[in-house]
Coordinates of C-alpha atoms in Angstrom, one line a residue:
M1 CA 80.8 99.4 51.8
M2 CA 82.0 102.4 53.9
G3 CA 80.2 102.9 57.1
H4 CA 78.2 106.0 57.9
R5 CA 80.1 109.0 59.4
Q6 CA 79.7 109.1 63.1
V7 CA 78.0 112.4 64.1
E8 CA 77.8 113.3 67.7
Q9 CA 74.2 113.7 68.8
A10 CA 73.2 115.0 72.2
A11 CA 70.7 112.8 74.1
L12 CA 68.3 113.8 76.7
F13 CA 68.8 110.7 78.8
Y14 CA 71.5 108.1 79.1
E15 CA 71.3 104.6 80.6
F16 CA 74.8 103.7 81.7
S17 CA 76.0 101.3 84.3
L18 CA 79.6 101.3 85.5
E19 CA 79.1 97.8 87.0
R20 CA 78.3 96.3 83.5
H21 CA 81.3 98.0 81.9
I22 CA 84.0 96.7 84.2
P23 CA 85.2 93.3 82.9
A24 CA 84.7 90.4 85.2
D25 CA 88.4 89.5 85.1
H26 CA 89.7 93.0 85.8
L27 CA 92.1 93.3 88.6
V28 CA 90.1 96.0 90.4
R29 CA 87.2 93.5 90.8
S30 CA 89.5 90.9 92.4
I31 CA 91.1 93.5 94.7
D32 CA 87.9 95.2 95.7
R33 CA 86.7 92.0 97.5
F34 CA 89.5 92.4 100.1
V35 CA 89.3 96.1 100.8
D36 CA 87.4 96.7 104.0
L37 CA 87.4 100.4 105.1
D38 CA 84.2 100.4 107.1
D39 CA 85.9 101.6 110.3
L40 CA 87.9 104.3 108.6
R41 CA 85.7 107.3 109.5
R42 CA 85.5 106.3 113.2
E43 CA 89.3 105.9 113.5
L44 CA 90.0 109.2 111.7
A45 CA 87.4 111.3 113.5
P46 CA 89.8 112.7 116.2
F47 CA 92.0 114.1 113.4
Y48 CA 89.2 116.3 111.8
S49 CA 87.8 119.5 113.1
N50 CA 84.1 119.8 114.1
I51 CA 83.8 123.2 112.3
G52 CA 84.9 124.5 108.9
R53 CA 84.5 123.3 105.3
P54 CA 83.9 119.6 104.8
S55 CA 87.0 117.7 103.9
I56 CA 87.5 115.0 101.3
D57 CA 86.1 111.5 102.0
P58 CA 89.0 109.6 103.6
E59 CA 87.9 106.3 102.1
L60 CA 88.2 107.9 98.6
M61 CA 91.7 109.0 99.4
I62 CA 92.8 105.5 100.5
R63 CA 91.2 103.8 97.6
M64 CA 93.0 106.2 95.2
L65 CA 96.3 105.4 96.9
L66 CA 95.7 101.7 96.6
I67 CA 95.0 102.2 92.9
G68 CA 98.2 104.1 92.6
Y69 CA 100.4 101.5 94.3
C70 CA 98.6 98.4 92.8
F71 CA 99.1 99.7 89.2
G72 CA 102.4 101.5 89.6
I73 CA 101.1 105.0 89.2
R74 CA 103.8 106.9 91.1
S75 CA 102.8 110.6 90.4
E76 CA 100.0 112.0 92.5
R77 CA 99.0 114.4 89.7
R78 CA 98.8 111.5 87.2
L79 CA 96.9 109.4 89.7
C80 CA 94.2 112.0 90.0
D81 CA 94.0 112.3 86.2
E82 CA 93.8 108.5 85.8
V83 CA 91.0 108.1 88.4
H84 CA 89.1 110.9 86.6
L85 CA 89.4 109.2 83.2
N86 CA 89.4 105.4 83.9
L87 CA 86.0 103.8 84.4
A88 CA 87.5 100.9 86.4
Y89 CA 89.2 103.2 88.8
R90 CA 86.1 105.2 89.2
W91 CA 84.2 102.1 90.0
F92 CA 86.8 101.0 92.6
C93 CA 86.8 104.5 94.2
R94 CA 82.9 104.5 94.4
L95 CA 82.8 107.8 92.3
G96 CA 80.2 106.8 89.7
L97 CA 80.2 108.8 86.5
D98 CA 79.9 112.3 87.9
G99 CA 81.8 112.0 91.2
G100 CA 84.4 114.7 91.6
V101 CA 88.1 113.7 91.9
P102 CA 90.1 115.8 94.4
D103 CA 92.8 118.2 93.1
H104 CA 96.3 116.8 93.3
S105 CA 97.4 119.5 95.7
T106 CA 94.5 118.8 98.1
F107 CA 95.3 115.1 97.8
S108 CA 98.9 115.6 98.7
K109 CA 98.1 117.9 101.6
N110 CA 95.8 115.3 103.2
R111 CA 98.3 112.5 102.6
H112 CA 101.1 114.3 104.4
G113 CA 98.9 115.7 107.1
R114 CA 96.2 113.9 109.1
F115 CA 96.7 110.6 107.4
R116 CA 100.3 110.4 108.6
E117 CA 99.5 111.7 112.0
S118 CA 96.9 108.9 112.5
D119 CA 99.3 106.1 111.3
L120 CA 96.5 105.2 108.9
F121 CA 98.7 103.5 106.4
R122 CA 99.9 101.0 108.9
R123 CA 96.3 100.2 109.8
V124 CA 95.4 99.7 106.2
F125 CA 98.3 97.3 105.8
E126 CA 97.3 95.4 108.9
T127 CA 93.6 95.2 107.8
V128 CA 94.8 93.6 104.5
L129 CA 97.0 91.2 106.5
R130 CA 94.1 90.1 108.8
R131 CA 92.2 89.3 105.6
C132 CA 95.1 87.1 104.5
I133 CA 95.0 85.3 107.8
R134 CA 91.2 84.8 107.6
E135 CA 91.7 83.4 104.1
R136 CA 94.3 80.9 105.5
L137 CA 97.0 82.1 103.2
I138 CA 99.5 82.4 106.0
G139 CA 101.0 79.2 107.5
G140 CA 102.7 81.0 110.3
E141 CA 105.5 78.3 110.5
G142 CA 108.3 79.6 108.3
F143 CA 109.1 83.3 107.9
A144 CA 111.8 84.8 105.7
V145 CA 113.4 88.2 106.3
D146 CA 115.4 90.4 104.0
A147 CA 116.0 94.0 103.0
S148 CA 116.3 95.9 99.7
L149 CA 117.7 99.3 98.9
I150 CA 115.4 101.8 97.4
K151 CA 116.8 105.1 96.0
A152 CA 115.8 108.2 97.9
D153 CA 114.5 111.3 96.2
A154 CA 117.9 113.0 96.6
N155 CA 120.4 114.2 94.0
R156 CA 123.7 112.3 94.5
Q157 CA 125.6 115.1 93.0
K158 CA 124.4 117.7 95.5
G159 CA 125.5 115.8 98.7
I160 CA 127.7 117.5 101.2
E161 CA 130.5 115.9 103.2
G162 CA 129.2 114.0 106.2
D163 CA 131.3 115.7 108.8
K164 CA 129.9 119.1 107.8
R165 CA 126.8 120.8 109.1
L166 CA 123.7 121.2 107.0
P167 CA 123.5 124.6 105.4
P168 CA 121.4 127.2 107.3
E169 CA 118.9 127.5 104.4
A170 CA 118.1 123.7 104.6
A171 CA 114.6 123.4 106.0
G172 CA 111.5 121.4 105.5
R173 CA 109.6 118.4 106.5
A174 CA 112.4 116.0 105.7
I175 CA 114.9 118.0 107.9
D176 CA 112.5 118.0 110.8
E177 CA 112.0 114.2 110.5
Y178 CA 115.8 113.7 110.3
L179 CA 116.3 115.5 113.6
A180 CA 113.5 113.5 115.2
V181 CA 115.1 110.1 114.4
L182 CA 118.7 110.9 115.4
D183 CA 118.2 108.7 118.5
D184 CA 116.3 106.0 116.7
A185 CA 118.3 102.8 116.3
A186 CA 116.7 102.2 112.9
F187 CA 118.1 105.5 111.6
G188 CA 120.5 108.0 113.2
A189 CA 121.5 105.8 116.1
A190 CA 122.1 102.7 114.0
T191 CA 125.8 103.4 113.8
E192 CA 128.4 105.8 115.0
V193 CA 130.1 105.9 111.6
T194 CA 129.8 109.2 109.9
P195 CA 128.5 108.8 106.3
K196 CA 130.8 110.0 103.5
F197 CA 128.0 112.3 102.1
V198 CA 124.7 113.7 103.4
S199 CA 121.9 115.0 101.2
P200 CA 120.7 118.5 102.2
S201 CA 117.2 117.7 100.9
D202 CA 116.8 114.3 102.7
P203 CA 119.6 113.9 105.3
A204 CA 118.1 110.7 106.8
A205 CA 118.8 108.9 103.5
R206 CA 122.1 106.9 103.7
W207 CA 124.9 107.3 101.2
T208 CA 125.7 103.7 100.0
G209 CA 127.6 101.9 97.3
A210 CA 126.3 98.5 98.2
H211 CA 125.2 97.7 94.6
G212 CA 128.8 97.9 93.4
G213 CA 128.3 100.8 90.9
Q214 CA 127.8 104.5 91.6
A215 CA 127.0 105.3 95.2
F216 CA 123.6 106.9 95.9
F217 CA 121.3 108.0 98.7
A218 CA 118.9 105.2 99.8
Y219 CA 116.6 103.8 102.4
S220 CA 116.0 100.1 103.1
T221 CA 112.6 98.4 102.9
N222 CA 112.5 95.4 105.2
Y223 CA 110.1 92.5 104.6
L224 CA 109.0 89.7 106.9
V225 CA 107.4 87.2 104.6
D226 CA 105.5 83.9 105.2
V227 CA 107.1 81.5 102.8
E228 CA 104.0 79.4 102.2
N229 CA 102.3 81.9 99.8
A230 CA 104.8 84.8 99.9
I231 CA 102.5 87.0 102.0
I232 CA 104.2 90.0 103.5
V233 CA 103.6 89.7 107.3
D234 CA 105.3 93.0 108.2
V235 CA 107.3 95.8 106.6
E236 CA 109.7 98.3 108.1
A237 CA 111.6 101.3 106.8
T238 CA 115.2 101.8 108.0
T239 CA 118.4 103.5 107.0
A240 CA 120.5 101.5 104.5
I241 CA 122.9 99.7 106.8
R242 CA 123.1 96.2 108.2
Q243 CA 122.7 97.0 111.9
A244 CA 119.4 98.8 111.2
E245 CA 118.1 96.0 109.1
V246 CA 118.8 93.4 111.9
L247 CA 116.9 95.7 114.3
A248 CA 114.0 95.9 111.9
A249 CA 113.9 92.1 111.7
K250 CA 113.6 91.9 115.5
R251 CA 110.9 94.5 115.5
M252 CA 108.9 92.8 112.8
I253 CA 109.0 89.4 114.5
E254 CA 108.0 90.8 117.8
R255 CA 105.2 92.8 116.3
S256 CA 103.8 89.8 114.4
I257 CA 103.8 87.8 117.6
E258 CA 102.2 90.6 119.7
R259 CA 99.5 91.8 117.2
F260 CA 98.6 88.6 115.2
D261 CA 99.9 85.7 117.4
L262 CA 102.0 84.6 114.5
Y263 CA 104.9 82.7 116.1
P264 CA 107.2 81.3 113.5
S265 CA 109.0 78.0 114.1
R266 CA 111.9 78.9 111.8
L267 CA 113.3 82.0 110.3
L268 CA 115.0 82.1 106.9
G269 CA 117.7 84.7 106.2
D270 CA 121.1 85.4 104.6
S271 CA 124.3 86.2 106.4
A272 CA 123.2 89.8 107.2
Y273 CA 121.1 88.2 110.0
G274 CA 123.7 85.6 110.9
S275 CA 125.6 87.5 113.6
A276 CA 126.1 85.6 116.9
E277 CA 123.9 88.1 118.8
M278 CA 121.0 87.8 116.3
L279 CA 121.2 84.0 116.3
G280 CA 121.2 83.9 120.1
W281 CA 118.2 86.2 120.1
L282 CA 116.3 83.8 117.9
V283 CA 117.2 80.6 119.6
Y284 CA 117.5 81.5 123.3
E285 CA 114.8 84.2 123.6
H286 CA 112.2 83.0 121.1
G287 CA 113.0 79.4 120.4
I288 CA 113.0 80.0 116.6
E289 CA 115.1 77.7 114.4
P290 CA 117.7 79.8 112.6
H291 CA 117.7 78.8 109.0
V292 CA 120.2 81.6 108.5
T293 CA 123.6 81.7 107.0
V294 CA 126.2 82.2 109.8
F295 CA 128.2 85.4 109.6
D296 CA 131.7 84.1 110.3
K297 CA 135.0 85.8 109.7
S298 CA 137.2 83.4 111.6
A299 CA 138.8 81.9 108.4
R300 CA 142.5 82.7 108.1
T301 CA 144.3 83.5 104.8
D302 CA 148.0 83.2 106.1
G303 CA 148.1 79.5 106.0
T304 CA 147.6 78.9 109.7
F305 CA 144.9 76.9 111.3
S306 CA 141.5 78.6 111.4
R307 CA 139.1 78.2 114.3
E308 CA 137.2 75.4 112.6
A309 CA 140.3 73.2 112.9
F310 CA 139.8 73.2 116.7
T311 CA 137.2 70.8 118.1
Y312 CA 135.0 71.8 121.0
D313 CA 134.2 69.3 123.7
H314 CA 130.9 70.3 125.2
T315 CA 131.2 67.9 128.1
R316 CA 134.5 69.2 129.4
D317 CA 134.2 72.7 128.1
V318 CA 137.6 72.7 126.3
Y319 CA 138.8 73.0 122.7
R320 CA 141.2 70.4 121.2
C321 CA 143.8 71.6 118.8
P322 CA 144.8 69.6 115.7
A323 CA 147.6 68.0 117.7
G324 CA 145.1 66.9 120.4
N325 CA 146.2 69.4 123.1
P326 CA 143.5 71.1 125.2
L327 CA 142.7 74.8 125.3
T328 CA 141.0 75.9 128.5
T329 CA 139.3 79.0 129.8
T330 CA 138.9 80.9 133.0
G331 CA 135.4 82.0 132.0
T332 CA 136.3 85.7 131.8
L333 CA 134.1 87.6 129.3
V334 CA 135.7 90.0 126.8
N335 CA 134.5 92.1 123.8
N336 CA 131.5 93.7 125.6
D337 CA 130.9 90.5 127.6
T338 CA 130.1 88.4 124.5
T339 CA 133.2 86.3 124.0
V340 CA 135.2 83.8 126.1
L341 CA 138.8 83.1 125.3
Y342 CA 140.3 79.6 125.3
R343 CA 144.1 79.4 125.7
A344 CA 146.5 76.6 125.1
S345 CA 149.5 75.9 127.4
K346 CA 152.7 77.6 126.4
R347 CA 154.5 74.4 127.2
D348 CA 152.3 72.4 124.8
C349 CA 152.7 75.0 122.0
Q350 CA 156.5 75.3 122.4
A351 CA 157.0 71.5 121.9
C352 CA 154.3 71.1 119.3
S353 CA 155.4 70.0 115.8
L354 CA 152.5 72.0 114.2
R355 CA 153.5 75.3 115.8
S356 CA 154.5 76.8 112.5
R357 CA 151.0 76.2 111.1
C358 CA 149.2 77.2 114.3
C359 CA 150.8 80.1 116.2
P360 CA 154.2 81.0 114.7
N361 CA 154.1 84.6 116.0
T362 CA 152.7 84.1 119.5
P363 CA 153.7 82.0 122.5
A364 CA 150.5 80.1 122.6
R365 CA 147.3 79.8 120.6
K366 CA 144.0 81.4 121.6
V367 CA 140.6 80.6 120.3
P368 CA 137.6 82.9 120.9
R369 CA 134.1 81.5 121.5
S370 CA 131.0 83.5 121.5
I371 CA 128.5 83.1 124.3
Y372 CA 126.0 82.5 121.5
E373 CA 128.1 79.8 119.9
G374 CA 125.5 77.1 120.6
A375 CA 123.1 79.0 118.4
R376 CA 125.8 79.4 115.7
D377 CA 126.4 75.7 115.8
M378 CA 122.7 75.0 115.4
A379 CA 122.5 77.3 112.4
R380 CA 125.6 75.6 110.8
E381 CA 124.0 72.2 111.4
I382 CA 120.7 73.3 109.8
A383 CA 122.5 74.8 106.8
S384 CA 124.2 71.5 106.0
S385 CA 121.0 69.6 106.2
W386 CA 118.2 68.9 103.6
E387 CA 116.0 71.4 105.4
G388 CA 118.7 74.1 105.1
R389 CA 119.0 73.5 101.4
T390 CA 115.2 73.8 101.0
S391 CA 115.2 77.0 103.0
R392 CA 117.8 78.6 100.7
R393 CA 115.5 77.9 97.8
L394 CA 112.4 79.3 99.6
R395 CA 114.4 82.5 100.4
K396 CA 114.1 83.4 96.7
K397 CA 110.4 84.2 97.3
I398 CA 111.3 87.3 99.1
E399 CA 113.7 88.3 96.4
M400 CA 110.9 87.9 93.9
L401 CA 108.8 90.3 96.0
F402 CA 111.5 92.9 95.8
A403 CA 111.8 92.5 92.1
H404 CA 108.0 92.8 91.7
L405 CA 108.1 95.9 93.9
K406 CA 110.7 97.6 91.7
R407 CA 109.7 96.4 88.2
I408 CA 105.9 96.1 88.3
L409 CA 104.9 98.6 91.0
K410 CA 107.8 100.9 89.9
L411 CA 109.0 101.6 93.4
D412 CA 112.7 101.7 92.5
R413 CA 112.9 105.3 93.7
L414 CA 111.0 107.1 96.3
R415 CA 108.9 110.1 95.6
L416 CA 108.4 111.2 99.2
R417 CA 111.3 112.4 101.4
G418 CA 112.2 111.8 105.0
P419 CA 111.8 108.6 107.2
N420 CA 108.0 109.1 107.4
G421 CA 107.8 109.4 103.6
A422 CA 109.8 106.2 103.1
R423 CA 107.7 104.4 105.8
D424 CA 104.4 105.5 104.1
E425 CA 105.5 104.4 100.6
F426 CA 106.9 101.0 101.8
T427 CA 103.8 100.3 103.9
L428 CA 101.3 101.1 101.1
A429 CA 103.3 99.1 98.5
A430 CA 103.4 96.1 100.8
A431 CA 99.6 96.3 101.3
A432 CA 99.2 96.5 97.5
Q433 CA 101.4 93.5 97.0
N434 CA 99.3 91.5 99.5
L435 CA 96.1 92.6 97.7
R436 CA 97.5 91.5 94.3
K437 CA 98.6 88.2 95.8
M438 CA 95.1 87.5 97.3
A439 CA 93.5 88.4 93.9
K440 CA 95.8 85.8 92.3
L441 CA 95.4 83.0 94.8
I442 CA 91.6 83.3 95.5
P443 CA 89.5 82.9 92.4
M444 CA 86.6 85.2 91.8
P445 CA 83.2 83.7 92.7
A446 CA 81.0 82.8 89.7
L447 CA 78.6 85.7 88.8
T448 CA 74.9 84.6 89.1
P449 CA 72.7 86.1 86.3
A450 CA 70.1 88.6 87.4

């Protein structure tokens, strides 16, 4: 039997509860338990005027942003529409059925104005991190560090050559931010190498071909992750080059120690963090075990003995060549005071039967040794151990976070420009990932009937 035609009838009164219409297993319910914005108004008070028209509730703005990053809603215009239409989002944002959603232009103006000036997004991230610590989701013993390239909002076909000046008509927030970070070691001062191309719309973005395909403009998002539950301990935005990423790793480690007393016993990383200076910083300055792949370019391809063929005697401070002859040093530092040269005797080399395989084109063999070689040896020893093999498997957790960031949260390309835009997006995305992780690991409490 066909059902009756549905005819819209106006009612004088409605009894409707948002609380009852949100499923118990909906993600917004799980996330809402861990969002604490009670101190938000007090912290933002200095950034609002005492006169004029009342502004939008800052808690509403933050909750809307968290919805956007947790559910991969990248457009601000679409986010405002989704919050307006979706009952679960309205419930999370404390809007009720008749609460007004801000216009997307007003939303954008607040996001790029007082919110950025107050460093609010960093505070939101740290608030979520403190909750992770209280829930004992962070072991604090093993941290992993890595970086991933995120495409900038810049057209690769409109780049100008790096040695040319920006056109006079180039202006805007991104240009001002670029000029402000020219002396920052995480951006303009990270390297003296002039990039091949520069984007007029976002000159701080770095031209890179690291993925092996077409080159593009990009920033790097840097994560410091606790490997126990893959909680993001810190996040930093940098230009897309290795030197800046190493600096970001140092900043994140020091910040986690200073602000949260999280002192890792070991750090997991790939060869990008395996330079002698970085390993020395970990071992000698902070006492952190370097579960890091050593960056070593000493191997030779011409058939002669590489440095690993020479054995170092710690007791006598000499190297032994494959023929058993010593290589000694005067202790003079070279290469910016980071390297000591060990030289063999010319007499020994001239009479050696292995000369053709050791130093056929020089009178005697020289072997450089970094002043951080002890830390490099420690990293090599760890890499060959069972703990090192385990660490290499655990490092995949941070790669999975980057895959989640790009595929699920859809942050494979930035929508905001400039260093501050990249910093805001990366920080909020990391906070969203931690919220989703807590929602997954901590079950919802059983609802008690009224």
